[in-house]
XYZ file of C-alpha atoms in Angstrom:
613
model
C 0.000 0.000 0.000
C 0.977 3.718 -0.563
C 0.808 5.265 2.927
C 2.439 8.657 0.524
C -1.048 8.664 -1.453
C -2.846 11.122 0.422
C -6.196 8.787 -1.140
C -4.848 6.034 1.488
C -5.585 8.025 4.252
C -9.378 8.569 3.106
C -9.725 5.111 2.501
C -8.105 4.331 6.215
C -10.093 6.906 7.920
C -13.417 5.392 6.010
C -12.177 1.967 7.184
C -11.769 2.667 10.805
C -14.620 4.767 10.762
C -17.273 2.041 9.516
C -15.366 -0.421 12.006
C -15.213 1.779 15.254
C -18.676 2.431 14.340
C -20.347 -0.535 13.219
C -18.841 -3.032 15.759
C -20.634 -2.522 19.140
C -23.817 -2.822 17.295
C -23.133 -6.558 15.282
C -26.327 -8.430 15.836
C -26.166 -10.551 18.743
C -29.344 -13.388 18.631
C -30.889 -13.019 22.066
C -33.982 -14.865 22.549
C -36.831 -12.710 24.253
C -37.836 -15.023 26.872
C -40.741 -12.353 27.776
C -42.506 -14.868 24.811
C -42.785 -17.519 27.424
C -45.185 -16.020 29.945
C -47.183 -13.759 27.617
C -47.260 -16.442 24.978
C -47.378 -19.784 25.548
C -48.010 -21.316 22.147
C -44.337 -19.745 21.143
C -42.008 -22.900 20.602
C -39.976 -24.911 20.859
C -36.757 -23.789 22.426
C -35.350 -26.835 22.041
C -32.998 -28.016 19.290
C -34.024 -31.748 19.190
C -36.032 -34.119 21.751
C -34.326 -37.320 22.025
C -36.448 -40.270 22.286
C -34.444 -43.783 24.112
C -36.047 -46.919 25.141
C -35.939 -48.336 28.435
C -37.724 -51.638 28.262
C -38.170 -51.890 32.629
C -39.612 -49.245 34.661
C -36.675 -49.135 37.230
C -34.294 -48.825 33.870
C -35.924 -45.180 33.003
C -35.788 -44.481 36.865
C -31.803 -45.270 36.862
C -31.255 -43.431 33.244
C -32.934 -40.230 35.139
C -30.561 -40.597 38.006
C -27.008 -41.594 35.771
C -27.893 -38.274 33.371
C -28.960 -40.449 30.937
C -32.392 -39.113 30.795
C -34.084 -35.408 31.655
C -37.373 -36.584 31.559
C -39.001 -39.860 32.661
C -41.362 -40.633 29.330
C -44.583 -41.877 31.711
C -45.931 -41.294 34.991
C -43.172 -43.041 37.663
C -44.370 -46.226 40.000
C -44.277 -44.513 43.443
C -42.856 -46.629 44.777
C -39.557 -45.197 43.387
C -40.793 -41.700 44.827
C -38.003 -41.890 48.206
C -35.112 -42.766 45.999
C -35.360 -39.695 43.066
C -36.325 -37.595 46.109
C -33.238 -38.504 47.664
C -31.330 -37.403 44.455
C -30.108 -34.151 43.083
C -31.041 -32.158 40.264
C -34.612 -34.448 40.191
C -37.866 -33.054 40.683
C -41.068 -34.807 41.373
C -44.590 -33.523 40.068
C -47.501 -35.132 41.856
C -51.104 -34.575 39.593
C -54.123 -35.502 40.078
C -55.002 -38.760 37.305
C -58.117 -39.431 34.624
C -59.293 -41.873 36.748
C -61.136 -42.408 40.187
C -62.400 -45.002 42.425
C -65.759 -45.417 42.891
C -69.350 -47.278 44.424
C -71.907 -48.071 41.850
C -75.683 -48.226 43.693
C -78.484 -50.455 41.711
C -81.083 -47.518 41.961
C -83.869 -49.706 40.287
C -83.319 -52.502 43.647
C -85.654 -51.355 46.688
C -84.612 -49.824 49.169
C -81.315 -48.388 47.114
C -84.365 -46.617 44.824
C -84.742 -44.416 48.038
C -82.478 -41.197 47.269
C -81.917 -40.856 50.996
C -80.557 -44.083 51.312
C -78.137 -43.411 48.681
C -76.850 -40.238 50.267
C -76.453 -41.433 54.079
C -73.956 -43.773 52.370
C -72.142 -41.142 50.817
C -72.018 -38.754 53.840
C -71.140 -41.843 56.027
C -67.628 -43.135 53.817
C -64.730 -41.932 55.140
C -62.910 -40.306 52.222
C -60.505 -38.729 53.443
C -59.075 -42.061 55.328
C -59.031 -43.657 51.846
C -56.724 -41.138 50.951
C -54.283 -41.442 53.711
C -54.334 -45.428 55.261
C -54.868 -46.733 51.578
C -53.233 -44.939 49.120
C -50.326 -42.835 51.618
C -51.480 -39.794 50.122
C -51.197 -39.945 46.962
C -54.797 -39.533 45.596
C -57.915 -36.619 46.530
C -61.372 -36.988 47.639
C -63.502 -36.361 45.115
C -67.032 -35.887 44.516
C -68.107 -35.674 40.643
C -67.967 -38.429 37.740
C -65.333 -35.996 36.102
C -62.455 -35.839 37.892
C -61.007 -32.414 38.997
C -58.086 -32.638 35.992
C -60.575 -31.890 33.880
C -61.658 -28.728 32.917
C -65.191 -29.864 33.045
C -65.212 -30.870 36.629
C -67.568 -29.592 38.857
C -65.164 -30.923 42.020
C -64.995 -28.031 44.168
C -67.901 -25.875 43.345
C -71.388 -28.025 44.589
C -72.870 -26.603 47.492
C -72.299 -29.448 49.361
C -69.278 -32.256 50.105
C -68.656 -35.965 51.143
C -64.968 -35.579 52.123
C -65.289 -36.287 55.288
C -67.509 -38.914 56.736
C -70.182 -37.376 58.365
C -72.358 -40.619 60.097
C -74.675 -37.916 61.956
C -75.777 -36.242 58.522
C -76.413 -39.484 57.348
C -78.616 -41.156 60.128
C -80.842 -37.461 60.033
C -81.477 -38.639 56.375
C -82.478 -42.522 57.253
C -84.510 -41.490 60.500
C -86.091 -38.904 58.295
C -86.573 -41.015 55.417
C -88.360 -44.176 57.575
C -85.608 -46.278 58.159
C -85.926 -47.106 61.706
C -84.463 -50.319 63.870
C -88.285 -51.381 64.440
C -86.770 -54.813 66.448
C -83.863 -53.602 68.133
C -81.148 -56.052 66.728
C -78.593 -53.266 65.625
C -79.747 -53.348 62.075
C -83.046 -50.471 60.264
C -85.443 -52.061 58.473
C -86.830 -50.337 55.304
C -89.607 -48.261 55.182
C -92.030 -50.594 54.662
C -91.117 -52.458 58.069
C -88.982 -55.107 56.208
C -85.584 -56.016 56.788
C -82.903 -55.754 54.643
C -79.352 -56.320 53.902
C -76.885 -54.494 51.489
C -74.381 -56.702 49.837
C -70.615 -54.700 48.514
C -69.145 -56.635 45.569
C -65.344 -56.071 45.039
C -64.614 -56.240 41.426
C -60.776 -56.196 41.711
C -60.224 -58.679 45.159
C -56.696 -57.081 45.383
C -55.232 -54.323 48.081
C -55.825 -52.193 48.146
C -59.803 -52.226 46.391
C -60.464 -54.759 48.972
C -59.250 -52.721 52.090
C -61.101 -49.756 50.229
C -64.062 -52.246 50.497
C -63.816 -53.165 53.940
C -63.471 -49.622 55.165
C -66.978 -48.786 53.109
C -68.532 -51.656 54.720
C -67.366 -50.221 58.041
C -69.001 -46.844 57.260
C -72.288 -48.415 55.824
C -73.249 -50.476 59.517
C -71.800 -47.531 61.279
C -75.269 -46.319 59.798
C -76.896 -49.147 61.229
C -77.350 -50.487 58.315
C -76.827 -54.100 57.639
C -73.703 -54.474 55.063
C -71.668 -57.316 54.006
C -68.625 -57.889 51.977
C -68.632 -60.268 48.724
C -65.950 -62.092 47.617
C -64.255 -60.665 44.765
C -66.286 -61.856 41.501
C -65.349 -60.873 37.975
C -68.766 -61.940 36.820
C -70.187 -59.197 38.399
C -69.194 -57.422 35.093
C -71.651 -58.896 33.230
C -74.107 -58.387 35.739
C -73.543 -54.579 36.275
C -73.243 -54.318 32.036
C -76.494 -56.429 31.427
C -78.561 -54.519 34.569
C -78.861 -57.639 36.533
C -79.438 -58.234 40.332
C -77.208 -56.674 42.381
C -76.434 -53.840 45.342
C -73.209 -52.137 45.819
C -70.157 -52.376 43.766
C -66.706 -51.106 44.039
C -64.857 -50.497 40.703
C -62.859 -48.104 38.936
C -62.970 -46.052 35.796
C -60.615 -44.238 33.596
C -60.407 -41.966 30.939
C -58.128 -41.829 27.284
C -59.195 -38.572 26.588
C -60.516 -35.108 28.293
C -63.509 -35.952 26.036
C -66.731 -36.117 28.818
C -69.830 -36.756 25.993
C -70.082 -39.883 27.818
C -71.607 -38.101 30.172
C -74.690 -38.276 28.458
C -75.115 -41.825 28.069
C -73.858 -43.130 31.020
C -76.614 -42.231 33.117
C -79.125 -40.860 30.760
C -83.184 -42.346 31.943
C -83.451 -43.940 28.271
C -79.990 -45.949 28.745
C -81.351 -47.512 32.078
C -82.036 -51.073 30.593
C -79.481 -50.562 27.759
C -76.291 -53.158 27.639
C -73.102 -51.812 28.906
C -74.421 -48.232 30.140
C -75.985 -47.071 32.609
C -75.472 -49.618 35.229
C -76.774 -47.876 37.912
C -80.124 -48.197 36.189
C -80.424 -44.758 36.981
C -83.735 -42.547 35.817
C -83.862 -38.432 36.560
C -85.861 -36.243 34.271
C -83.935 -33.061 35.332
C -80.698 -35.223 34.772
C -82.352 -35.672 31.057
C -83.667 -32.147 30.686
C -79.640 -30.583 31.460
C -78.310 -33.396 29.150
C -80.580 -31.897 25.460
C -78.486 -28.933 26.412
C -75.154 -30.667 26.791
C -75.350 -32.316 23.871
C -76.673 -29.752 21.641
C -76.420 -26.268 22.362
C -73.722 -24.772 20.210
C -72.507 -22.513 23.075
C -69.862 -23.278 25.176
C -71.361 -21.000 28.617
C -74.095 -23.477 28.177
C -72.699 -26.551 27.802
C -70.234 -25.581 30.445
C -73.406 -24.932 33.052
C -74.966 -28.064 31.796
C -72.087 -30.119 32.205
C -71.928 -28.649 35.932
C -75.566 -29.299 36.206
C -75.415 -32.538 35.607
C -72.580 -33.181 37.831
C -74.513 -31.844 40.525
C -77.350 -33.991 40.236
C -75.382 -37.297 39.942
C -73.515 -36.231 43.081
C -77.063 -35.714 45.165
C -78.784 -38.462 44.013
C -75.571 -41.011 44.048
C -76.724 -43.417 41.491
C -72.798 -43.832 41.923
C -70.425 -42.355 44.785
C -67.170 -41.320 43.692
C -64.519 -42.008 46.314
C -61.190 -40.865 45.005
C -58.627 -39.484 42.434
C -55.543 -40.892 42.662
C -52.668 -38.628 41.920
C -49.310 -40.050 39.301
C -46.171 -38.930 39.424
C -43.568 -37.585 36.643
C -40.057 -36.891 37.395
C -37.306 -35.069 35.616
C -33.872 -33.478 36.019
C -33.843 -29.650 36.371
C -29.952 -29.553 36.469
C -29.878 -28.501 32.157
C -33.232 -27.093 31.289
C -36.462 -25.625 33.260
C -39.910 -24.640 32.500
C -41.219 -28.217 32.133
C -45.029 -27.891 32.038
C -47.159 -29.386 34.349
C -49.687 -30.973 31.950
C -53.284 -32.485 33.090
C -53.551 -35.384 31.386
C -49.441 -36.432 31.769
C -47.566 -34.518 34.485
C -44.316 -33.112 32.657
C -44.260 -36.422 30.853
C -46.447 -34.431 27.612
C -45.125 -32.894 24.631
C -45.826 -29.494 26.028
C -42.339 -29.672 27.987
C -40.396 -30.639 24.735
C -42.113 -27.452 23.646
C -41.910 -25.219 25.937
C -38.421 -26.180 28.461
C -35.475 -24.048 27.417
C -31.546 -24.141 28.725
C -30.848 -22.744 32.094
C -28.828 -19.728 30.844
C -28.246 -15.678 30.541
C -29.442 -14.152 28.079
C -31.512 -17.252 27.110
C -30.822 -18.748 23.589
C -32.518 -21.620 22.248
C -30.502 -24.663 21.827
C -30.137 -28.082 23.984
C -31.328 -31.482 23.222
C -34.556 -33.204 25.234
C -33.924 -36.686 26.234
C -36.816 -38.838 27.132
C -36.658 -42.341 29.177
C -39.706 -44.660 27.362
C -40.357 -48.022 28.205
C -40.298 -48.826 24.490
C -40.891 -47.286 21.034
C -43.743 -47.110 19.257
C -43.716 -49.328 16.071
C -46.022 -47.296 13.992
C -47.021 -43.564 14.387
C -49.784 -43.609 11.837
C -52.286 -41.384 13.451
C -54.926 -42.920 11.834
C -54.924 -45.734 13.979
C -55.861 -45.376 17.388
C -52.636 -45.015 19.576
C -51.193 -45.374 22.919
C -50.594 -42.204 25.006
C -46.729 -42.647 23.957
C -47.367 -42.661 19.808
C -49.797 -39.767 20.284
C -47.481 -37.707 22.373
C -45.039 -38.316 19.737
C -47.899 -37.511 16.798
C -48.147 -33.621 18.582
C -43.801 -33.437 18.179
C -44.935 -33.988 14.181
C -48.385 -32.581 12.857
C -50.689 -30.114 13.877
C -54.484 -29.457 13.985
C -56.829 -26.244 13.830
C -56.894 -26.405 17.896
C -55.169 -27.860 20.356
C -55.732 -28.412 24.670
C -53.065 -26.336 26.179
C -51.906 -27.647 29.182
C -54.971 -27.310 31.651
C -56.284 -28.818 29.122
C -58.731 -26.103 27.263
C -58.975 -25.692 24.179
C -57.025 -22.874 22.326
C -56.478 -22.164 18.531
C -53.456 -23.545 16.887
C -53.227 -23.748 12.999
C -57.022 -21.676 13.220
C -56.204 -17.854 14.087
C -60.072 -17.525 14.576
C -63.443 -19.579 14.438
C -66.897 -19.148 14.626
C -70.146 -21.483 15.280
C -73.105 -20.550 14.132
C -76.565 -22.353 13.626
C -79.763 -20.623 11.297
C -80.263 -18.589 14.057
C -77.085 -16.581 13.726
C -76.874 -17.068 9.878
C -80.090 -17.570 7.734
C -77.369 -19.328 5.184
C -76.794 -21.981 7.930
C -79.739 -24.801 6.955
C -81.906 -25.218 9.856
C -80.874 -27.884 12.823
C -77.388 -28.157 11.030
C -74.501 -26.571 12.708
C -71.941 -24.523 10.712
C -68.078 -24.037 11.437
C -65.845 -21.740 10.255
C -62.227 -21.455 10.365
C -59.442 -19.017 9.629
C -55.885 -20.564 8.905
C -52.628 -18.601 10.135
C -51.126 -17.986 6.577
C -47.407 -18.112 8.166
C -47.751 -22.044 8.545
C -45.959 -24.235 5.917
C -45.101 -28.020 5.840
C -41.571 -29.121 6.253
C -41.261 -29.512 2.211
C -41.287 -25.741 2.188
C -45.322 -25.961 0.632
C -48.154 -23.734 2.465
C -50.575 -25.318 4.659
C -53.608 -23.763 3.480
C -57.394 -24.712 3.328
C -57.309 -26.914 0.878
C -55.063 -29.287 3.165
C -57.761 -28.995 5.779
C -60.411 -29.619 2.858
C -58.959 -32.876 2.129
C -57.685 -33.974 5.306
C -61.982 -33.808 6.144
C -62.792 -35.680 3.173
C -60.535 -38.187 3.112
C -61.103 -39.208 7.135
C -64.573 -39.375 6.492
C -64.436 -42.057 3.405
C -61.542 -43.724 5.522
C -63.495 -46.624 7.122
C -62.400 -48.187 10.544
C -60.162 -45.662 10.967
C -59.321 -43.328 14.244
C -61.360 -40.185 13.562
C -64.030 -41.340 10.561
C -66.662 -42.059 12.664
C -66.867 -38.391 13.890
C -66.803 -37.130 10.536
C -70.102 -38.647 9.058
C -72.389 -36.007 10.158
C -70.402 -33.684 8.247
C -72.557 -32.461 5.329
C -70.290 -30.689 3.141
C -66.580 -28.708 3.816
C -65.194 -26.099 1.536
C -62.628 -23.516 1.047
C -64.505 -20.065 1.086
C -60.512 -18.559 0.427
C -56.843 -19.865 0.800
C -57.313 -19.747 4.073
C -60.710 -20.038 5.276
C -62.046 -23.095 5.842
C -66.009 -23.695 6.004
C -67.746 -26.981 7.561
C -71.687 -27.802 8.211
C -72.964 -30.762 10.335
C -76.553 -32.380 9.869
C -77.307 -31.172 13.572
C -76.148 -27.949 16.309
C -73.753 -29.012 19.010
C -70.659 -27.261 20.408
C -69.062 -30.606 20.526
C -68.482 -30.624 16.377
C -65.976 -27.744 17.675
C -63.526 -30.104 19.579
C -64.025 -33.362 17.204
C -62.936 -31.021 13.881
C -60.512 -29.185 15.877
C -58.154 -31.885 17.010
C -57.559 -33.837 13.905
C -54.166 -33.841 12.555
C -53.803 -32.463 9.183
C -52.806 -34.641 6.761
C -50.185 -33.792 4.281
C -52.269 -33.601 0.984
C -49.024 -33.862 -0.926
C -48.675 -37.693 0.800
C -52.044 -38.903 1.016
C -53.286 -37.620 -2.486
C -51.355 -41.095 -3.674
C -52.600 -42.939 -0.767
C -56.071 -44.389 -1.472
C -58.618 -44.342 0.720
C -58.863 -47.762 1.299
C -55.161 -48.066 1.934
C -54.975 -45.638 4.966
C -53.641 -48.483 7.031
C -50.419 -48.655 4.956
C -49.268 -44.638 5.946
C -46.003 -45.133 8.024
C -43.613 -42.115 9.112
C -41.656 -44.282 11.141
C -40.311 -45.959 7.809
C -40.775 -43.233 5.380
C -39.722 -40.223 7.744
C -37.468 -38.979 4.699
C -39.835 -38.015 2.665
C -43.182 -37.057 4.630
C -43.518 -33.375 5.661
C -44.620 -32.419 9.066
C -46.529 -29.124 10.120
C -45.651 -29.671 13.940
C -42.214 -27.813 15.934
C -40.039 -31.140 15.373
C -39.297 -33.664 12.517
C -37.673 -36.818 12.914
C -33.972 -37.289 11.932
C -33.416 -40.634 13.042
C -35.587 -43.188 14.043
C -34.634 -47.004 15.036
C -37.741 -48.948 15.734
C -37.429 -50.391 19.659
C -34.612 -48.087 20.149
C -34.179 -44.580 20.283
C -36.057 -41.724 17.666
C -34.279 -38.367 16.910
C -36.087 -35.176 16.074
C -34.450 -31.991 14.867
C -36.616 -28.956 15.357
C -38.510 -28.059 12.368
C -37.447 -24.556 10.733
C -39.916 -23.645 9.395
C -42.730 -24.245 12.202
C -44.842 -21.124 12.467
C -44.730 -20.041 16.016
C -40.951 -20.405 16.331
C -39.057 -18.117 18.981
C -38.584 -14.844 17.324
C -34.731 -13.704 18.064
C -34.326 -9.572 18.511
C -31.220 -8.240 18.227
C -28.978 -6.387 20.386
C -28.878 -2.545 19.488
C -27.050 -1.528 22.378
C -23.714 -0.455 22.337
C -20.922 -2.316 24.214
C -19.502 -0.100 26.690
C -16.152 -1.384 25.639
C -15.978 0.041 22.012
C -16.928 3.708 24.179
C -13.275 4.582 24.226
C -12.888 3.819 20.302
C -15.566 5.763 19.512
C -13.945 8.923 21.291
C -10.729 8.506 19.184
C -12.399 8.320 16.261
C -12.080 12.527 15.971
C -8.826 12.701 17.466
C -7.510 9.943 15.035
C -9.244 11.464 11.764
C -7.679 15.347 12.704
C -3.929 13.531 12.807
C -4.118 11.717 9.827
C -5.459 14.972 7.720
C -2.852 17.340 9.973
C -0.440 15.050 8.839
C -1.592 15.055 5.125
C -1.849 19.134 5.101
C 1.734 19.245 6.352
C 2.898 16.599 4.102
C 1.517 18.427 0.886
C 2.900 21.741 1.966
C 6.311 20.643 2.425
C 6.147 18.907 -1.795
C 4.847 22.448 -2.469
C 7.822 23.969 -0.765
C 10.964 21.996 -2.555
C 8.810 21.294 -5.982
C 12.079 23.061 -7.636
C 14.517 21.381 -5.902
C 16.532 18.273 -7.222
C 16.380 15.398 -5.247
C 19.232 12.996 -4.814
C 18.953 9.370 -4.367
């Protein structure tokens, strides 16, 4: 370089200039973690999710402890419980399960017809001391026939309780209601002067259903009612699903799904003598009246109250009395990320944590890779099919739907920026008694391949499940009446009758990749598999797999192009160390043109003047 050419020092001063000044503000990617509490659909944070198989329980449970594992893949036996809380860097979550414990009562068999009967039972069991000497504290009282992890669930807001046992509440309603010890021997004969004798069937036989039987029996001659304990007999399952003779039973029940329309039919009057419902035999025109809501109004305040409603009415008149929800446990290390997310249906054990968990660090940046401890890998994920919790958690890594249950386990819009429900009422368009649905796509989402996931994805993904026989979601689909696109992203659907409950059945569907499943025929659903044919299917959901050996471990990368990604800002503030640069940058411009001045002057000065070598 020329350092004489007096262009050298522009081009220096330019340099240094742009430099000095450009520097403290290079974009640094800092993720704005304010996302995570003012948005919870933004996700994921996460690099990849790594999915291992464990094949025995105490396997997963030693992975978590050896840093093998962050995150136990299924609720924990507790009987593991002392040793992870022993342990560092392990957390336990305790929540409540979709499932309960519970006494059915034949209401069509004098004198358990007699509503009074019925509820001096329920005030007389001893909850509480289920809770505690049978399950060590690891399960609630409850009251309802949805338990409390539901949104649904009335637990908590009926103007009365059965907690504790109360055995004076309950002998006010027999003395009230006629049932009186007419010959002194201990026991109340019914109201008609005859004596009688309850009989409590065990389904199970094991501990601790038959300790939670004993205890009930306890409770129902503290009464002074005459009680006995049955042997346990499977048979009674046939009896209690064909409405044939019998008094008490102890059973429990429990739940795939948040959906409750089984409400409806499980103790609806008309169901009574049906096979395999109602087995209480229980009849309750108020019961029916609340249930035509339910079922068919297309607002959700409604079915909300009606749901409650009917809750309430169950829980007076005890055609059954719920006992108990048991609480499961999830466990996970907390020494590499944080934010797991307590879900209702799985503990931290649900895709919302590979979603939503992020490094421990400052300033927070995405990056880090999930690894979940399964008892095994699932051999298929074809959604079509129905699936074990484990394949569907995996599904919601992959594809998305309009809607989705966050994790309380409401519903909130996903792919669908906005719907609306409307019946001829609202619309004169909609044909009367049909319900009508309409849905407005984000226009940001695309598929994996790069292609836009617009209506016509959700257009065939509606009419394709609904000619798919036999398979997961067709049967919910044949009261649609017709679906169109109304734009690129607007997505129109009518039903042949008005219920809010077309809302959640549409809303949760996976959308299928139209450019697969256009060369899958209908008939051939069965024969979809991502687990062998990852390559080449695109997802819509926050991961995609990389890697995936069947019974071993599954990969999945984080999908770029997922629509509700972590936005990165960048850093516009200057670093305080560049301050001192910035200052020179005057001082350092003046010396180079002094110097250039006084060079030039000093040429002008000998111009005539020989110079030597």
């Amino acid at each position: 370089m020329d350092y004489a050419n007096p262009k050298t020092f522009l081009i220096l001063g330019v340099f240094l200039t742009s430099f000095l000044i450009l520097s403290p503000y290079t974009t640094i990617p800092v993720l704005d973690l304010s996302q995570s509490s003012d948005n919870p659909s933004i996700g994921p944070y996460l690099d990849s999710v790594f999915f291992d198989s464990y094949e025995e329980p105490d396997r997963q449970i030693q992975a978590l402890l050896d840093n093998d594992a962050d995150l136990v893949g299924d609720f924990i036996d507790p009987f593991f419980r002392s040793t992870l809380e022993e342990a560092e860097s392990i957390d336990i979550l305790s929540t409540p399960s979709n499932a309960y414990g519970q006494l059915l009562l034949n209401t069509a068999k004098y004198p358990l017809n007699n509503t009074f009967l019925r509820r001096a039972i329920a005030f007389a069991l001893d909850k509480e001391r289920f809770v505690s000497e049978v399950w060590g504290g690891e399960a609630e009282p409850l009251d309802v026939v949805i338990p409390k992890m539901n949104p649904f669930s009335a637990e908590n807001l009926l103007p009365f309780n059965y907690h504790d046992s109360q055995i004076d509440i309950g002998i006010e309603l027999l003395n009230e209601a006629g049932f009186i010890d007419i010959n002194s021997d201990g026991y109340r004969e019914a109201p008609d002067g005859q004596p009688f004798s309850l009989e409590l069937v065990n389904v199970f036989g094991s501990y601790p259903y038959t300790r939670i039987c004993e205890i009930s029996v306890e409770s129902i001659r503290a009464l002074g009612v005459n009680c006995t304990l049955s042997p346990s007999n499977f048979g009674i399952i046939d009896t209690l699903y064909f409405h044939g003779d019998y008094d008490i039973a102890f059973l429990e029940s429990s739940f795939s799904s948040l959906d409750i329309t089984w409400l409806a039919y499980e103790f609806w009057s008309e169901y009574a003598e049906m096979p395999y419902r109602n087995p209480s035999n229980f009849r309750n025109s108020t019961f029916d009246s609340a249930r035509q809501l339910f079922l068919y109004s297309t607002d959700y305040n409604q079915v909300y109250q009606a749901s409650l409603e009917m809750q309430e009415i169950i829980a007076y008149e005890c055609p059954v009395i719920v006992c108990y929800e048991e609480n499961v446990l999830s466990a996970y290390r907390t020494d590499v990320f944080e934010e797991f997310v307590s879900d209702t249906q799985y503990g931290a054990a649900c895709w919302w944590s590979s979603y939503r968990c992020h490094l421990e660090s400052s300033p927070y940046i995405t990056g880090g890779s999930l690894r979940w401890a399964l008892d095994e890998l699932p051999d298929s994920l074809n959604f079509l099919f129905p699936l074990p919790h484990m394949s569907n958690k995996m599904v919601q890594h992959l594809w998305g739907s309009l809607l989705v249950r966050n994790h309380n386990g409401n519903l909130v819009s996903w792919f669908a920026t906005s719907y609306q429900i409307e019946t001829h009422e609202d619309n004169s368009n909609v044909t009367e008694g049909f319900t009508r649905l309409t849905f407005e796509i984000d226009s940001a989402i695309h598929w994996s391949d790069g292609q836009v996931l617009d209506a016509d994805d959700v257009v065939f993904t509606i009419n394709y499940l609904k000619q798919a026989n036999s398979s997961r979601f067709s049967s919910i689909l044949q009261n649609v009446t017709q679906v169109y696109n109304q734009s690129q992203f607007i997505i129109v659907l009518e039903f042949d009758f008005e219920s809010y409950w077309h809302l959640e059945n549409i809303g949760l569907i996976p959308i299928l990749p139209t450019q697969i499943f256009s060369a899958v025929e209908v008939e051939e659903w069965d024969t979809f598999e991502p687990v062998s044919t990852f390559e080449t299917i695109p997802v819509s959901g926050p991961f995609n797999i990389s890697i995936y050996e069947v019974g071993n471990y599954c990969r999945m990368m984080r999908n770029p192009l997922f629509f509700n990604l972590p936005v990165s800002e960048t850093d516009t503030e200057p670093d305080m160390f560049y301050l001192p640069f910035l200052a020179a940058i005057p001082i350092v411009l003046s010396t180079f043109i002094g110097l250039e001045i006084i060079r030039r002057r000093r040429l002008e000065a000998n111009a005539n003047v020989h110079q030597f070598p």
